[in-house]
């Protein structure tokens, strides 16, 4: 089964480009809203890092989600797309003074703080501008996630967050500060997680930490569990919408929220991943000594995930249904790692055929670069292609 695309319009559009199926995005957002509607105080902040295309941000904003930003640039992108400051959380292990001031100035909902020095700087800068910054402390839960080593973040060896053993001291420091308001705890264990057991492990850890805080009579208003829900890269057509039901149910079942506490999620990939495809054209079909190459006009500059993480993306020849042949699909960049897939079956490729690299809505367009002086790929939404 292949995806359904407006081929006629694609044929007259310069490749490579990203194509976003906004109907699927809207359905995905509806699924999220329906699921969180079943619980009290569940809030989803879309992780802007996954894709900051203004048209997508605007649709996500209209659906009523908040945002999770990790830079001043992302805060501005979110504000420009219409998100209100009180729906913005700001995370990141290295926030600059300028970015912190921007957050203070705009009055964002919460800073997710990752170290004592950062806490001190936020307190100082807030004092200078006569404000009180709401903060959550990002705790490194030392929970391992079953995902790619480069995208696991919740292990003690990772650079993220405050060590659990320091939590009580840091909270005491925060509570003593005049210009920060301590709101709660933030976590994130990694990305592309499909094993709900990993989230259960996080819930168990948070339950222990809450119990520990209560022995010190410390109450918290919010818990932010980060993002990480994965998508089905193998079956973008069969499983276009991730299993949000099981995901939120896992938290409802295993996390012991106290009365009045709000629970926050920072979902990126699961929101936008499946709605995006990178559309590229076959430039040449080359017979090598041992294999056949389909050389396409998109490269690792347009979608770096296969080169960086050996990530799998389903690839389809959307121009014809001829018999299958085996190809390495490679880009034009002067790097041996500029390979989208090795030894995959595609309908026979000819010069000019359109190729869809699927499940590329998250960490695709946003991670594009201009290496080799290539232009950045454009992103089109369905409405623009009819
Ligand atoms: N919250 C925090 C604190 C994060 O670090 C991340 C992702 C998210 C939320 C969103 O996670 P998601 O729901 O998208 O899994 N470039 C890599 C992924 C890097 C993820 C970084 N942090 C990739 O292409 O797989």
mmCIF file of C-alpha atoms and ligand atoms in Angstrom:
data_model
loop_
_atom_site.group_PDB
_atom_site.id
_atom_site.type_symbol
_atom_site.label_atom_id
_atom_site.label_comp_id
_atom_site.label_asym_id
_atom_site.label_seq_id
_atom_site.Cartn_x
_atom_site.Cartn_y
_atom_site.Cartn_z
ATOM 1 C CA UNK A 1 0.000 0.000 0.000
ATOM 2 C CA UNK A 2 1.297 3.433 -0.981
ATOM 3 C CA UNK A 3 0.337 6.913 0.157
ATOM 4 C CA UNK A 4 -2.124 9.017 -1.800
ATOM 5 C CA UNK A 5 -0.646 12.218 -3.200
ATOM 6 C CA UNK A 6 -1.669 15.007 -5.609
ATOM 7 C CA UNK A 7 0.798 13.777 -8.244
ATOM 8 C CA UNK A 8 -0.304 16.182 -10.975
ATOM 9 C CA UNK A 9 0.622 19.190 -8.834
ATOM 10 C CA UNK A 10 3.812 17.497 -7.670
ATOM 11 C CA UNK A 11 4.860 17.090 -11.310
ATOM 12 C CA UNK A 12 4.943 20.848 -11.787
ATOM 13 C CA UNK A 13 6.548 21.704 -8.427
ATOM 14 C CA UNK A 14 10.303 22.073 -7.985
ATOM 15 C CA UNK A 15 11.736 19.182 -6.014
ATOM 16 C CA UNK A 16 12.773 18.379 -3.366
ATOM 17 C CA UNK A 17 10.055 19.684 -1.073
ATOM 18 C CA UNK A 18 8.117 18.668 1.999
ATOM 19 C CA UNK A 19 4.454 17.888 1.610
ATOM 20 C CA UNK A 20 2.175 17.986 4.636
ATOM 21 C CA UNK A 21 -1.155 16.188 4.657
ATOM 22 C CA UNK A 22 -3.018 18.669 6.815
ATOM 23 C CA UNK A 23 -6.134 16.477 6.912
ATOM 24 C CA UNK A 24 -4.068 13.850 8.688
ATOM 25 C CA UNK A 25 -2.561 16.475 10.984
ATOM 26 C CA UNK A 26 -6.049 17.679 11.929
ATOM 27 C CA UNK A 27 -7.219 14.105 12.547
ATOM 28 C CA UNK A 28 -4.155 13.478 14.706
ATOM 29 C CA UNK A 29 -4.835 16.614 16.723
ATOM 30 C CA UNK A 30 -8.475 15.594 17.137
ATOM 31 C CA UNK A 31 -7.363 12.194 18.439
ATOM 32 C CA UNK A 32 -5.150 13.907 21.019
ATOM 33 C CA UNK A 33 -7.844 16.353 22.105
ATOM 34 C CA UNK A 34 -10.411 13.542 22.409
ATOM 35 C CA UNK A 35 -8.085 11.434 24.532
ATOM 36 C CA UNK A 36 -6.949 14.154 26.940
ATOM 37 C CA UNK A 37 -10.566 15.280 27.246
ATOM 38 C CA UNK A 38 -11.166 12.046 29.177
ATOM 39 C CA UNK A 39 -8.931 13.166 32.019
ATOM 40 C CA UNK A 40 -8.822 16.165 34.278
ATOM 41 C CA UNK A 41 -5.978 18.653 33.928
ATOM 42 C CA UNK A 42 -4.098 16.966 31.093
ATOM 43 C CA UNK A 43 -2.313 19.476 28.855
ATOM 44 C CA UNK A 44 -0.364 18.838 25.687
ATOM 45 C CA UNK A 45 2.380 21.213 24.611
ATOM 46 C CA UNK A 46 3.514 20.596 21.063
ATOM 47 C CA UNK A 47 7.338 20.342 20.932
ATOM 48 C CA UNK A 48 8.190 22.985 18.330
ATOM 49 C CA UNK A 49 11.600 21.430 17.720
ATOM 50 C CA UNK A 50 9.911 18.668 15.703
ATOM 51 C CA UNK A 51 8.677 21.074 13.039
ATOM 52 C CA UNK A 52 8.321 24.869 13.165
ATOM 53 C CA UNK A 53 6.683 25.318 9.770
ATOM 54 C CA UNK A 54 4.417 28.351 10.416
ATOM 55 C CA UNK A 55 1.432 26.809 8.619
ATOM 56 C CA UNK A 56 1.576 23.682 10.759
ATOM 57 C CA UNK A 57 2.133 25.695 13.938
ATOM 58 C CA UNK A 58 -0.941 27.695 13.134
ATOM 59 C CA UNK A 59 -3.093 24.565 12.727
ATOM 60 C CA UNK A 60 -1.733 23.157 15.988
ATOM 61 C CA UNK A 61 -2.467 26.450 17.727
ATOM 62 C CA UNK A 62 -6.051 26.461 16.400
ATOM 63 C CA UNK A 63 -6.534 22.971 17.824
ATOM 64 C CA UNK A 64 -5.865 24.392 21.276
ATOM 65 C CA UNK A 65 -2.531 22.793 22.181
ATOM 66 C CA UNK A 66 0.202 24.660 24.048
ATOM 67 C CA UNK A 67 3.867 24.628 23.016
ATOM 68 C CA UNK A 68 7.198 23.437 24.336
ATOM 69 C CA UNK A 69 10.055 25.662 23.150
ATOM 70 C CA UNK A 70 13.809 25.237 23.521
ATOM 71 C CA UNK A 71 15.083 28.570 22.227
ATOM 72 C CA UNK A 72 14.168 32.207 21.835
ATOM 73 C CA UNK A 73 13.659 31.502 18.145
ATOM 74 C CA UNK A 74 11.074 28.840 18.933
ATOM 75 C CA UNK A 75 9.313 31.166 21.385
ATOM 76 C CA UNK A 76 9.066 33.797 18.640
ATOM 77 C CA UNK A 77 7.887 31.200 16.097
ATOM 78 C CA UNK A 78 5.162 30.108 18.529
ATOM 79 C CA UNK A 79 4.058 33.661 19.318
ATOM 80 C CA UNK A 80 3.979 34.536 15.621
ATOM 81 C CA UNK A 81 1.780 31.490 14.973
ATOM 82 C CA UNK A 82 -0.704 32.765 17.548
ATOM 83 C CA UNK A 83 0.110 30.754 20.697
ATOM 84 C CA UNK A 84 -0.537 32.776 23.823
ATOM 85 C CA UNK A 85 2.431 33.170 26.221
ATOM 86 C CA UNK A 86 0.580 31.399 29.015
ATOM 87 C CA UNK A 87 0.664 28.213 26.921
ATOM 88 C CA UNK A 88 4.437 28.270 26.407
ATOM 89 C CA UNK A 89 6.899 26.176 28.391
ATOM 90 C CA UNK A 90 10.580 26.842 27.850
ATOM 91 C CA UNK A 91 13.086 24.003 28.262
ATOM 92 C CA UNK A 92 16.725 23.612 27.288
ATOM 93 C CA UNK A 93 19.986 22.848 28.994
ATOM 94 C CA UNK A 94 21.662 26.100 27.878
ATOM 95 C CA UNK A 95 19.278 29.043 27.893
ATOM 96 C CA UNK A 96 21.062 32.328 27.141
ATOM 97 C CA UNK A 97 20.368 35.516 29.120
ATOM 98 C CA UNK A 98 18.715 36.992 26.062
ATOM 99 C CA UNK A 99 16.372 34.017 25.751
ATOM 100 C CA UNK A 100 15.506 34.062 29.453
ATOM 101 C CA UNK A 101 14.740 37.794 29.231
ATOM 102 C CA UNK A 102 12.517 37.143 26.227
ATOM 103 C CA UNK A 103 10.598 34.512 28.208
ATOM 104 C CA UNK A 104 10.240 36.873 31.165
ATOM 105 C CA UNK A 105 9.252 39.773 29.001
ATOM 106 C CA UNK A 106 6.547 37.770 27.208
ATOM 107 C CA UNK A 107 5.309 36.237 30.458
ATOM 108 C CA UNK A 108 5.557 32.572 29.483
ATOM 109 C CA UNK A 109 3.848 29.904 31.576
ATOM 110 C CA UNK A 110 6.908 28.058 32.866
ATOM 111 C CA UNK A 111 10.681 27.708 32.576
ATOM 112 C CA UNK A 112 11.898 24.117 32.809
ATOM 113 C CA UNK A 113 15.139 24.642 34.705
ATOM 114 C CA UNK A 114 18.021 22.221 34.245
ATOM 115 C CA UNK A 115 20.697 23.325 36.775
ATOM 116 C CA UNK A 116 21.396 25.426 39.872
ATOM 117 C CA UNK A 117 23.419 28.047 37.945
ATOM 118 C CA UNK A 118 20.506 28.437 35.524
ATOM 119 C CA UNK A 119 18.082 28.815 38.437
ATOM 120 C CA UNK A 120 20.264 31.569 39.893
ATOM 121 C CA UNK A 121 20.462 33.427 36.591
ATOM 122 C CA UNK A 122 16.687 33.248 36.081
ATOM 123 C CA UNK A 123 16.156 34.585 39.598
ATOM 124 C CA UNK A 124 18.606 37.467 38.993
ATOM 125 C CA UNK A 125 17.207 38.407 35.602
ATOM 126 C CA UNK A 126 13.634 38.228 36.912
ATOM 127 C CA UNK A 127 14.604 40.522 39.776
ATOM 128 C CA UNK A 128 16.149 43.005 37.327
ATOM 129 C CA UNK A 129 12.926 43.264 35.401
ATOM 130 C CA UNK A 130 10.669 43.147 38.438
ATOM 131 C CA UNK A 131 9.064 39.805 37.617
ATOM 132 C CA UNK A 132 8.539 36.425 39.194
ATOM 133 C CA UNK A 133 9.389 33.513 36.899
ATOM 134 C CA UNK A 134 7.350 30.326 37.222
ATOM 135 C CA UNK A 135 9.690 27.372 37.120
ATOM 136 C CA UNK A 136 9.664 23.590 37.067
ATOM 137 C CA UNK A 137 12.835 21.667 37.796
ATOM 138 C CA UNK A 138 13.903 19.157 35.184
ATOM 139 C CA UNK A 139 14.939 16.063 37.045
ATOM 140 C CA UNK A 140 16.992 13.383 35.366
ATOM 141 C CA UNK A 141 15.032 10.261 36.360
ATOM 142 C CA UNK A 142 17.709 7.771 35.306
ATOM 143 C CA UNK A 143 15.129 5.764 33.400
ATOM 144 C CA UNK A 144 16.345 4.084 30.267
ATOM 145 C CA UNK A 145 14.193 4.193 27.166
ATOM 146 C CA UNK A 146 14.242 1.508 24.485
ATOM 147 C CA UNK A 147 15.198 3.753 21.621
ATOM 148 C CA UNK A 148 18.202 4.922 19.619
ATOM 149 C CA UNK A 149 21.185 5.797 21.845
ATOM 150 C CA UNK A 150 21.380 9.314 20.363
ATOM 151 C CA UNK A 151 17.836 10.175 21.350
ATOM 152 C CA UNK A 152 17.638 8.822 24.882
ATOM 153 C CA UNK A 153 17.877 11.643 27.393
ATOM 154 C CA UNK A 154 16.784 10.384 30.784
ATOM 155 C CA UNK A 155 19.882 8.479 31.855
ATOM 156 C CA UNK A 156 22.183 9.761 34.600
ATOM 157 C CA UNK A 157 25.011 9.897 32.037
ATOM 158 C CA UNK A 158 23.098 12.339 29.792
ATOM 159 C CA UNK A 159 23.625 16.097 30.029
ATOM 160 C CA UNK A 160 19.973 16.803 30.734
ATOM 161 C CA UNK A 161 18.339 17.742 34.001
ATOM 162 C CA UNK A 162 19.230 17.807 37.686
ATOM 163 C CA UNK A 163 20.386 14.630 39.417
ATOM 164 C CA UNK A 164 17.708 13.044 41.610
ATOM 165 C CA UNK A 165 20.066 13.109 44.565
ATOM 166 C CA UNK A 166 20.245 16.927 44.297
ATOM 167 C CA UNK A 167 16.507 17.442 43.953
ATOM 168 C CA UNK A 168 15.710 18.313 47.565
ATOM 169 C CA UNK A 169 18.550 20.847 47.801
ATOM 170 C CA UNK A 170 17.646 22.551 44.558
ATOM 171 C CA UNK A 171 13.995 22.796 45.567
ATOM 172 C CA UNK A 172 15.037 24.324 48.886
ATOM 173 C CA UNK A 173 17.106 26.878 46.994
ATOM 174 C CA UNK A 174 14.255 27.672 44.625
ATOM 175 C CA UNK A 175 11.780 28.089 47.475
ATOM 176 C CA UNK A 176 14.110 30.590 49.131
ATOM 177 C CA UNK A 177 14.361 32.745 46.021
ATOM 178 C CA UNK A 178 12.167 35.820 45.714
ATOM 179 C CA UNK A 179 11.871 36.031 41.971
ATOM 180 C CA UNK A 180 11.106 32.457 41.069
ATOM 181 C CA UNK A 181 7.949 30.528 41.841
ATOM 182 C CA UNK A 182 8.538 26.794 42.158
ATOM 183 C CA UNK A 183 5.680 25.007 40.396
ATOM 184 C CA UNK A 184 6.737 21.422 39.944
ATOM 185 C CA UNK A 185 8.859 18.828 38.219
ATOM 186 C CA UNK A 186 9.757 18.180 34.610
ATOM 187 C CA UNK A 187 11.046 14.967 32.999
ATOM 188 C CA UNK A 188 11.791 13.615 29.558
ATOM 189 C CA UNK A 189 13.242 10.153 28.969
ATOM 190 C CA UNK A 190 13.788 10.109 25.218
ATOM 191 C CA UNK A 191 12.140 10.012 21.844
ATOM 192 C CA UNK A 192 10.569 7.457 19.470
ATOM 193 C CA UNK A 193 9.437 5.280 22.382
ATOM 194 C CA UNK A 194 6.892 2.594 21.526
ATOM 195 C CA UNK A 195 7.198 0.438 24.618
ATOM 196 C CA UNK A 196 4.659 1.741 27.130
ATOM 197 C CA UNK A 197 6.723 0.006 29.817
ATOM 198 C CA UNK A 198 9.256 2.833 29.535
ATOM 199 C CA UNK A 199 6.579 5.366 30.441
ATOM 200 C CA UNK A 200 5.422 3.116 33.276
ATOM 201 C CA UNK A 201 8.993 3.178 34.612
ATOM 202 C CA UNK A 202 8.919 6.973 34.473
ATOM 203 C CA UNK A 203 5.576 7.053 36.334
ATOM 204 C CA UNK A 204 6.959 4.794 39.053
ATOM 205 C CA UNK A 205 9.971 7.030 39.437
ATOM 206 C CA UNK A 206 7.808 10.149 39.689
ATOM 207 C CA UNK A 207 5.581 8.460 42.275
ATOM 208 C CA UNK A 208 8.652 7.769 44.417
ATOM 209 C CA UNK A 209 9.908 11.331 44.055
ATOM 210 C CA UNK A 210 6.515 12.794 44.970
ATOM 211 C CA UNK A 211 6.379 10.616 48.064
ATOM 212 C CA UNK A 212 9.872 11.811 48.967
ATOM 213 C CA UNK A 213 8.800 15.457 48.581
ATOM 214 C CA UNK A 214 5.758 14.907 50.734
ATOM 215 C CA UNK A 215 7.898 13.735 53.622
ATOM 216 C CA UNK A 216 9.358 17.257 53.457
ATOM 217 C CA UNK A 217 5.876 18.772 53.156
ATOM 218 C CA UNK A 218 6.584 20.061 49.684
ATOM 219 C CA UNK A 219 3.577 20.202 47.390
ATOM 220 C CA UNK A 220 3.761 20.669 43.683
ATOM 221 C CA UNK A 221 1.226 22.084 41.255
ATOM 222 C CA UNK A 222 2.439 20.540 38.060
ATOM 223 C CA UNK A 223 4.167 17.524 36.638
ATOM 224 C CA UNK A 224 5.548 17.637 33.118
ATOM 225 C CA UNK A 225 6.452 14.234 31.712
ATOM 226 C CA UNK A 226 7.982 15.479 28.442
ATOM 227 C CA UNK A 227 7.303 13.780 25.136
ATOM 228 C CA UNK A 228 8.663 10.730 23.409
ATOM 229 C CA UNK A 229 5.728 8.765 22.014
ATOM 230 C CA UNK A 230 6.941 7.105 18.826
ATOM 231 C CA UNK A 231 5.355 6.608 15.426
ATOM 232 C CA UNK A 232 5.210 3.590 13.095
ATOM 233 C CA UNK A 233 7.902 4.327 10.513
ATOM 234 C CA UNK A 234 7.300 0.944 8.884
ATOM 235 C CA UNK A 235 3.600 1.463 8.249
ATOM 236 C CA UNK A 236 2.769 5.133 7.654
ATOM 237 C CA UNK A 237 -0.302 4.147 5.633
ATOM 238 C CA UNK A 238 -1.648 1.493 7.974
ATOM 239 C CA UNK A 239 -0.869 3.346 11.212
ATOM 240 C CA UNK A 240 -1.067 7.034 10.375
ATOM 241 C CA UNK A 241 -2.160 8.052 13.879
ATOM 242 C CA UNK A 242 -0.155 6.931 16.918
ATOM 243 C CA UNK A 243 -1.804 5.071 19.753
ATOM 244 C CA UNK A 244 -2.604 8.080 21.925
ATOM 245 C CA UNK A 245 -5.232 6.084 23.797
ATOM 246 C CA UNK A 246 -2.693 3.645 25.270
ATOM 247 C CA UNK A 247 -0.221 6.448 25.865
ATOM 248 C CA UNK A 248 -2.490 8.651 27.970
ATOM 249 C CA UNK A 249 -4.081 5.615 29.642
ATOM 250 C CA UNK A 250 -0.620 4.526 30.765
ATOM 251 C CA UNK A 251 -0.181 7.789 32.640
ATOM 252 C CA UNK A 252 -3.736 7.744 33.974
ATOM 253 C CA UNK A 253 -3.178 4.274 35.327
ATOM 254 C CA UNK A 254 0.334 4.524 36.704
ATOM 255 C CA UNK A 255 0.982 8.123 37.720
ATOM 256 C CA UNK A 256 -0.438 9.071 41.099
ATOM 257 C CA UNK A 257 -1.496 12.659 40.573
ATOM 258 C CA UNK A 258 -2.542 14.579 43.651
ATOM 259 C CA UNK A 259 -5.739 16.594 43.743
ATOM 260 C CA UNK A 260 -5.494 19.787 41.707
ATOM 261 C CA UNK A 261 -2.203 18.865 40.069
ATOM 262 C CA UNK A 262 -1.909 19.406 36.351
ATOM 263 C CA UNK A 263 -0.136 16.973 34.083
ATOM 264 C CA UNK A 264 1.750 18.270 31.057
ATOM 265 C CA UNK A 265 3.023 16.430 27.994
ATOM 266 C CA UNK A 266 5.447 17.664 25.359
ATOM 267 C CA UNK A 267 4.667 15.706 22.218
ATOM 268 C CA UNK A 268 6.546 16.428 19.017
ATOM 269 C CA UNK A 269 7.065 13.482 16.677
ATOM 270 C CA UNK A 270 3.709 11.857 17.387
ATOM 271 C CA UNK A 271 1.875 15.065 16.419
ATOM 272 C CA UNK A 272 3.522 15.868 13.081
ATOM 273 C CA UNK A 273 5.631 12.849 12.101
ATOM 274 C CA UNK A 274 3.219 10.955 9.882
ATOM 275 C CA UNK A 275 1.683 13.929 8.067
ATOM 276 C CA UNK A 276 4.911 14.886 6.291
ATOM 277 C CA UNK A 277 6.685 13.342 3.300
ATOM 278 C CA UNK A 278 9.814 14.480 1.550
ATOM 279 C CA UNK A 279 9.088 14.485 -2.170
ATOM 280 C CA UNK A 280 12.063 14.056 -4.450
ATOM 281 C CA UNK A 281 12.758 13.141 -8.068
ATOM 282 C CA UNK A 282 14.947 10.417 -9.518
ATOM 283 C CA UNK A 283 17.837 12.103 -11.308
ATOM 284 C CA UNK A 284 19.659 9.024 -12.507
ATOM 285 C CA UNK A 285 19.505 5.264 -12.200
ATOM 286 C CA UNK A 286 23.028 3.942 -12.085
ATOM 287 C CA UNK A 287 24.164 0.343 -12.245
ATOM 288 C CA UNK A 288 27.151 -0.075 -9.879
ATOM 289 C CA UNK A 289 29.424 -3.125 -9.746
ATOM 290 C CA UNK A 290 27.165 -4.907 -7.295
ATOM 291 C CA UNK A 291 23.979 -2.920 -7.032
ATOM 292 C CA UNK A 292 21.660 -0.412 -8.587
ATOM 293 C CA UNK A 293 21.473 3.144 -7.293
ATOM 294 C CA UNK A 294 18.490 5.432 -7.554
ATOM 295 C CA UNK A 295 20.106 8.850 -7.309
ATOM 296 C CA UNK A 296 17.511 11.375 -6.161
ATOM 297 C CA UNK A 297 17.597 15.154 -5.921
ATOM 298 C CA UNK A 298 17.020 15.260 -2.135
ATOM 299 C CA UNK A 299 19.959 14.687 0.136
ATOM 300 C CA UNK A 300 20.933 14.416 3.759
ATOM 301 C CA UNK A 301 20.724 18.205 3.796
ATOM 302 C CA UNK A 302 16.963 17.893 3.390
ATOM 303 C CA UNK A 303 16.411 14.915 5.691
ATOM 304 C CA UNK A 304 19.336 14.020 7.918
ATOM 305 C CA UNK A 305 17.735 11.286 10.033
ATOM 306 C CA UNK A 306 18.921 8.272 7.988
ATOM 307 C CA UNK A 307 22.510 9.566 7.908
ATOM 308 C CA UNK A 308 22.558 10.711 11.534
ATOM 309 C CA UNK A 309 20.655 7.935 13.294
ATOM 310 C CA UNK A 310 20.494 5.189 10.656
ATOM 311 C CA UNK A 311 16.774 5.898 10.855
ATOM 312 C CA UNK A 312 14.381 3.988 8.629
ATOM 313 C CA UNK A 313 11.899 5.898 6.481
ATOM 314 C CA UNK A 314 9.585 4.058 4.120
ATOM 315 C CA UNK A 315 10.274 5.052 0.514
ATOM 316 C CA UNK A 316 7.738 4.805 -2.312
ATOM 317 C CA UNK A 317 7.962 5.388 -6.043
ATOM 318 C CA UNK A 318 4.702 7.286 -6.472
ATOM 319 C CA UNK A 319 5.008 7.696 -10.260
ATOM 320 C CA UNK A 320 4.399 4.117 -11.328
ATOM 321 C CA UNK A 321 3.364 0.628 -10.277
ATOM 322 C CA UNK A 322 5.823 -1.302 -12.413
ATOM 323 C CA UNK A 323 7.520 -4.407 -11.071
ATOM 324 C CA UNK A 324 9.791 -4.180 -8.066
ATOM 325 C CA UNK A 325 13.556 -3.742 -8.347
ATOM 326 C CA UNK A 326 16.146 -3.439 -5.619
ATOM 327 C CA UNK A 327 17.923 -0.116 -5.142
ATOM 328 C CA UNK A 328 20.108 1.889 -2.841
ATOM 329 C CA UNK A 329 18.433 5.288 -2.700
ATOM 330 C CA UNK A 330 21.085 7.970 -2.429
ATOM 331 C CA UNK A 331 21.322 11.748 -2.580
ATOM 332 C CA UNK A 332 23.664 14.105 -4.422
ATOM 333 C CA UNK A 333 25.704 15.310 -1.412
ATOM 334 C CA UNK A 334 29.443 14.679 -1.345
ATOM 335 C CA UNK A 335 29.312 12.382 1.680
ATOM 336 C CA UNK A 336 29.204 8.594 1.715
ATOM 337 C CA UNK A 337 26.574 8.763 4.438
ATOM 338 C CA UNK A 338 24.183 10.542 2.075
ATOM 339 C CA UNK A 339 22.056 7.425 1.744
ATOM 340 C CA UNK A 340 18.315 7.229 2.413
ATOM 341 C CA UNK A 341 18.062 3.445 2.239
ATOM 342 C CA UNK A 342 20.055 0.425 1.144
ATOM 343 C CA UNK A 343 18.760 -2.561 -0.827
ATOM 344 C CA UNK A 344 15.090 -1.647 -0.766
ATOM 345 C CA UNK A 345 12.443 -2.678 -3.246
ATOM 346 C CA UNK A 346 10.843 0.069 -5.286
ATOM 347 C CA UNK A 347 8.666 0.036 -8.366
ATOM 348 C CA UNK A 348 11.132 0.296 -11.214
ATOM 349 C CA UNK A 349 12.719 3.737 -11.195
ATOM 350 C CA UNK A 350 13.229 5.960 -14.220
ATOM 351 C CA UNK A 351 14.670 9.429 -14.529
ATOM 352 C CA UNK A 352 11.994 11.905 -13.459
ATOM 353 C CA UNK A 353 9.983 9.527 -11.263
ATOM 354 C CA UNK A 354 8.649 11.049 -8.049
ATOM 355 C CA UNK A 355 9.717 9.420 -4.836
ATOM 356 C CA UNK A 356 8.039 9.936 -1.440
ATOM 357 C CA UNK A 357 10.137 9.518 1.679
ATOM 358 C CA UNK A 358 7.488 8.976 4.301
ATOM 359 C CA UNK A 359 7.026 9.808 7.989
ATOM 360 C CA UNK A 360 9.232 12.859 7.575
ATOM 361 C CA UNK A 361 7.031 15.452 9.252
ATOM 362 C CA UNK A 362 9.063 15.442 12.463
ATOM 363 C CA UNK A 363 12.751 16.378 12.600
ATOM 364 C CA UNK A 364 12.820 16.656 8.808
ATOM 365 C CA UNK A 365 12.379 20.146 7.401
ATOM 366 C CA UNK A 366 13.490 21.705 10.680
ATOM 367 C CA UNK A 367 16.846 19.877 10.647
ATOM 368 C CA UNK A 368 17.623 20.769 7.028
ATOM 369 C CA UNK A 369 20.908 22.499 6.294
ATOM 370 C CA UNK A 370 22.525 24.345 3.414
ATOM 371 C CA UNK A 371 25.634 22.185 3.183
ATOM 372 C CA UNK A 372 26.996 22.183 -0.376
ATOM 373 C CA UNK A 373 25.271 25.595 -0.790
ATOM 374 C CA UNK A 374 21.960 23.891 -1.363
ATOM 375 C CA UNK A 375 18.742 25.845 -0.864
ATOM 376 C CA UNK A 376 16.563 24.816 2.065
ATOM 377 C CA UNK A 377 13.612 22.638 1.030
ATOM 378 C CA UNK A 378 10.212 24.337 0.879
ATOM 379 C CA UNK A 379 7.231 22.987 2.794
ATOM 380 C CA UNK A 380 3.764 22.876 1.222
ATOM 381 C CA UNK A 381 0.516 21.966 2.898
ATOM 382 C CA UNK A 382 -2.248 20.002 1.188
ATOM 383 C CA UNK A 383 -4.404 23.106 0.644
ATOM 384 C CA UNK A 384 -1.669 24.634 -1.521
ATOM 385 C CA UNK A 385 -1.406 21.590 -3.747
ATOM 386 C CA UNK A 386 -4.951 21.136 -4.963
HETATM 387 N N1 LIG B 1 10.511 17.468 25.502
HETATM 388 C C1 LIG B 1 11.863 17.491 25.588
HETATM 389 C C2 LIG B 1 12.490 18.019 26.788
HETATM 390 C C3 LIG B 1 12.631 16.998 24.523
HETATM 391 O O1 LIG B 1 13.963 17.004 24.613
HETATM 392 C C4 LIG B 1 11.990 16.477 23.363
HETATM 393 C C5 LIG B 1 12.762 15.966 22.238
HETATM 394 C C6 LIG B 1 10.577 16.497 23.334
HETATM 395 C C7 LIG B 1 9.882 16.986 24.418
HETATM 396 C C8 LIG B 1 9.806 15.977 22.152
HETATM 397 O O2 LIG B 1 10.004 14.626 21.979
HETATM 398 P P1 LIG B 1 9.126 13.776 20.914
HETATM 399 O O3 LIG B 1 7.684 13.739 21.386
HETATM 400 O O4 LIG B 1 9.246 14.444 19.601
HETATM 401 O O5 LIG B 1 9.764 12.440 20.928
HETATM 402 N N2 LIG B 1 16.082 14.673 16.155
HETATM 403 C C9 LIG B 1 15.738 13.405 16.764
HETATM 404 C C10 LIG B 1 14.821 13.576 17.951
HETATM 405 C C11 LIG B 1 15.370 14.479 19.018
HETATM 406 C C12 LIG B 1 14.399 14.669 20.169
HETATM 407 C C13 LIG B 1 14.885 15.700 21.102
HETATM 408 N N3 LIG B 1 14.014 15.993 22.193
HETATM 409 C C14 LIG B 1 15.126 12.500 15.702
HETATM 410 O O6 LIG B 1 15.061 12.894 14.533
HETATM 411 O O7 LIG B 1 14.743 11.358 15.980
#
